Every structure is written in C-alpha cells, then in structure tokens.
Amino acid sequence: MEIIASIGSLAIGVVILYIIVKLLALPFKLVWNGIIGAVMLWLANLLGGALFNVTIHITIIKALIAGFFGIPGAAAVILWDLFVK
C-alpha cells in the first residue's frame, strides 16, 4: 500500500509541476512575441521607407496586435497598412 501511495503522490506532484510550468511560460511567450512583432514593424518601416518610400505609422493598436500575435500579427498589420489604407 505504501508503494501505491508513493506513486499517487508522485503523479500529483508531476501534474502540479506541469501546470505551474505552463502558467509561467505564457508571459515569456507573450514577451517574446512582442519583441519579434516590434522588430518586424521596425524593419518594415526601415526597409519600406528606404526602398519603396512607404512607411507604416505605428500606433498602440498596431503594436498590441503585433505584440500579441507575434510574426503573423506583424505581417497582418503590415499587409493591412499596405493594401487597405
């Protein structure tokens, strides 16, 4: 019976550790996406302005979209600004 209790305690500990790691990883992922999105918008302004004389005005909403969604969000903001505006 001690072995079964030990295995149960170990399983519960592993599940709790897994949940904690998942909860702590989310803020790091959001920060990483934010950095990548901001760099993409900056590069789009740098290259687009130099090569094509096209600039993207970065607003709070555009920065939040690029930051939250990362590369796809930055690409969507850039495409929106180029083709819809």
Coordinates of N, CA and C in Angstrom, one line a residue:
M1 N 0.8 -1.2 0.0 CA 0.0 0.0 0.0 C 0.9 1.3 0.0
E2 N 2.1 1.2 0.6 CA 2.9 2.4 0.6 C 3.4 2.7 -0.8
I3 N 3.6 1.7 -1.6 CA 4.1 2.0 -3.0 C 3.0 2.7 -3.8
I4 N 1.7 2.3 -3.7 CA 0.6 2.9 -4.4 C 0.5 4.3 -3.9
A5 N 0.6 4.6 -2.6 CA 0.5 6.0 -2.1 C 1.7 6.8 -2.7
S6 N 2.9 6.2 -2.7 CA 4.0 7.0 -3.3 C 3.8 7.3 -4.7
I7 N 3.4 6.4 -5.5 CA 3.1 6.6 -6.9 C 2.0 7.6 -7.1
G8 N 1.0 7.6 -6.3 CA -0.1 8.6 -6.4 C 0.5 10.0 -6.1
S9 N 1.3 10.1 -5.0 CA 1.8 11.4 -4.6 C 2.8 11.9 -5.7
L10 N 3.5 11.0 -6.3 CA 4.4 11.4 -7.4 C 3.6 11.9 -8.6
A11 N 2.6 11.2 -9.0 CA 1.8 11.6 -10.1 C 1.1 13.0 -9.9
I12 N 0.6 13.2 -8.7 CA 0.0 14.5 -8.3 C 1.1 15.6 -8.4
G13 N 2.3 15.3 -7.9 CA 3.3 16.3 -7.9 C 3.7 16.7 -9.3
V14 N 3.8 15.7 -10.2 CA 4.2 15.9 -11.6 C 3.1 16.7 -12.3
V15 N 1.8 16.5 -12.0 CA 0.7 17.2 -12.6 C 0.8 18.7 -12.2
I16 N 1.0 18.9 -10.9 CA 1.1 20.3 -10.3 C 2.3 21.0 -10.9
L17 N 3.4 20.3 -11.1 CA 4.6 20.9 -11.7 C 4.3 21.3 -13.1
Y18 N 3.7 20.4 -13.9 CA 3.3 20.7 -15.2 C 2.4 22.0 -15.4
I19 N 1.5 22.1 -14.5 CA 0.5 23.2 -14.5 C 1.3 24.5 -14.2
I20 N 2.2 24.5 -13.2 CA 3.0 25.7 -12.9 C 3.9 26.1 -14.0
V21 N 4.5 25.1 -14.7 CA 5.4 25.5 -15.8 C 4.6 26.1 -16.9
K22 N 3.5 25.5 -17.2 CA 2.6 26.1 -18.3 C 2.2 27.5 -18.0
L23 N 1.8 27.8 -16.7 CA 1.4 29.1 -16.4 C 2.5 30.1 -16.4
L24 N 3.7 29.7 -16.0 CA 4.8 30.6 -16.0 C 5.4 30.8 -17.5
A25 N 5.2 29.9 -18.4 CA 5.7 30.0 -19.7 C 4.9 31.0 -20.5
L26 N 3.6 31.2 -20.2 CA 2.8 32.1 -21.0 C 3.3 33.6 -21.1
P27 N 3.7 34.2 -19.9 CA 4.2 35.5 -20.0 C 5.5 35.7 -20.8
F28 N 6.3 34.7 -20.7 CA 7.6 34.7 -21.5 C 7.3 34.6 -23.0
K29 N 6.3 33.8 -23.4 CA 5.9 33.7 -24.8 C 5.3 35.0 -25.3
L30 N 4.5 35.7 -24.5 CA 3.9 37.0 -24.9 C 5.0 38.0 -25.0
V31 N 6.0 38.0 -24.1 CA 7.1 39.0 -24.2 C 7.9 38.7 -25.5
W32 N 8.2 37.4 -25.8 CA 9.0 37.1 -27.0 C 8.2 37.5 -28.2
N33 N 6.9 37.2 -28.3 CA 6.1 37.6 -29.4 C 6.1 39.1 -29.6
G34 N 6.0 39.9 -28.5 CA 6.1 41.3 -28.5 C 7.4 41.8 -29.1
I35 N 8.5 41.2 -28.7 CA 9.8 41.7 -29.2 C 9.9 41.4 -30.7
I36 N 9.5 40.2 -31.1 CA 9.5 39.8 -32.5 C 8.6 40.7 -33.4
G37 N 7.4 41.0 -32.9 CA 6.5 41.8 -33.6 C 7.0 43.2 -33.8
A38 N 7.5 43.8 -32.7 CA 8.1 45.2 -32.7 C 9.2 45.3 -33.7
V39 N 10.1 44.3 -33.7 CA 11.3 44.3 -34.6 C 10.8 44.2 -36.1
M40 N 9.8 43.4 -36.3 CA 9.2 43.3 -37.7 C 8.6 44.6 -38.1
L41 N 7.9 45.3 -37.3 CA 7.3 46.6 -37.7 C 8.4 47.6 -37.9
W42 N 9.4 47.5 -37.1 CA 10.6 48.5 -37.2 C 11.3 48.2 -38.5
L43 N 11.6 46.9 -38.8 CA 12.2 46.6 -40.1 C 11.4 46.9 -41.3
A44 N 10.1 46.7 -41.2 CA 9.2 47.1 -42.3 C 9.3 48.6 -42.6
N45 N 9.3 49.4 -41.5 CA 9.4 50.8 -41.7 C 10.8 51.2 -42.2
L46 N 11.8 50.6 -41.7 CA 13.2 50.8 -42.2 C 13.4 50.5 -43.7
L47 N 13.0 49.3 -44.0 CA 13.2 48.8 -45.4 C 12.2 49.4 -46.4
G48 N 11.0 49.5 -45.9 CA 9.9 50.0 -46.8 C 10.1 51.5 -47.0
G49 N 10.6 52.2 -46.0 CA 10.8 53.6 -46.2 C 12.0 53.9 -47.1
A50 N 13.1 53.1 -47.0 CA 14.3 53.2 -47.7 C 14.1 52.8 -49.2
L51 N 13.4 51.7 -49.4 CA 13.4 51.1 -50.7 C 12.1 51.6 -51.5
F52 N 11.0 51.7 -50.9 CA 9.8 52.0 -51.6 C 9.1 53.3 -51.2
N53 N 9.7 54.0 -50.3 CA 9.2 55.3 -49.8 C 7.8 55.1 -49.2
V54 N 7.6 53.9 -48.5 CA 6.3 53.6 -47.8 C 6.6 53.4 -46.3
T55 N 5.9 54.1 -45.5 CA 6.1 54.0 -44.0 C 4.8 53.5 -43.4
I56 N 4.9 52.8 -42.3 CA 3.8 52.3 -41.5 C 3.8 53.1 -40.2
H57 N 2.7 53.8 -40.0 CA 2.6 54.6 -38.7 C 2.2 53.6 -37.6
I58 N 3.1 53.5 -36.6 CA 2.9 52.5 -35.6 C 2.1 53.2 -34.5
T59 N 0.9 52.6 -34.2 CA 0.0 53.1 -33.2 C -0.1 52.1 -32.1
I60 N -0.7 52.4 -31.0 CA -0.9 51.5 -29.9 C -1.6 50.2 -30.3
I61 N -2.6 50.3 -31.1 CA -3.4 49.2 -31.5 C -2.5 48.3 -32.4
K62 N -1.8 48.9 -33.4 CA -0.9 48.1 -34.2 C 0.2 47.4 -33.4
A63 N 0.7 48.1 -32.5 CA 1.8 47.5 -31.6 C 1.2 46.3 -30.8
L64 N 0.0 46.5 -30.3 CA -0.6 45.4 -29.5 C -0.9 44.2 -30.3
I65 N -1.4 44.4 -31.5 CA -1.7 43.3 -32.4 C -0.4 42.6 -32.8
A66 N 0.7 43.3 -33.1 CA 1.9 42.7 -33.5 C 2.6 42.0 -32.3
G67 N 2.4 42.6 -31.1 CA 3.0 42.1 -29.9 C 2.3 40.8 -29.4
F68 N 1.0 40.8 -29.5 CA 0.2 39.7 -29.0 C 0.3 38.5 -29.9
F69 N 0.2 38.7 -31.2 CA 0.3 37.6 -32.2 C 1.6 37.3 -32.8
G70 N 2.6 38.2 -32.5 CA 4.0 37.9 -33.0 C 4.1 38.1 -34.5
I71 N 4.8 37.2 -35.1 CA 5.1 37.3 -36.6 C 3.8 37.4 -37.4
P72 N 2.8 36.5 -37.2 CA 1.6 36.7 -38.0 C 0.9 38.0 -37.8
G73 N 0.9 38.5 -36.6 CA 0.2 39.8 -36.3 C 0.9 40.9 -36.9
A74 N 2.3 40.9 -36.9 CA 3.0 42.0 -37.5 C 2.8 41.9 -39.1
A75 N 2.8 40.7 -39.6 CA 2.6 40.6 -41.1 C 1.2 41.1 -41.4
A76 N 0.2 40.8 -40.6 CA -1.2 41.3 -40.8 C -1.2 42.8 -40.8
V77 N -0.6 43.4 -39.8 CA -0.6 44.8 -39.7 C 0.1 45.5 -40.9
I78 N 1.2 44.9 -41.3 CA 1.9 45.4 -42.5 C 1.1 45.3 -43.7
L79 N 0.5 44.2 -44.0 CA -0.3 44.0 -45.2 C -1.6 44.9 -45.1
W80 N -2.2 45.0 -43.9 CA -3.3 45.9 -43.8 C -3.0 47.3 -44.2
D81 N -1.8 47.8 -43.6 CA -1.4 49.1 -43.9 C -1.1 49.3 -45.4
L82 N -0.5 48.3 -46.0 CA -0.1 48.5 -47.4 C -1.3 48.4 -48.4
F83 N -2.2 47.5 -48.1 CA -3.2 47.2 -49.1 C -4.6 47.8 -48.8
V84 N -5.0 48.0 -47.6 CA -6.3 48.5 -47.3 C -6.3 50.1 -47.1
K85 N -5.2 50.6 -46.6 CA -5.1 52.0 -46.4 C -4.9 52.8 -47.7

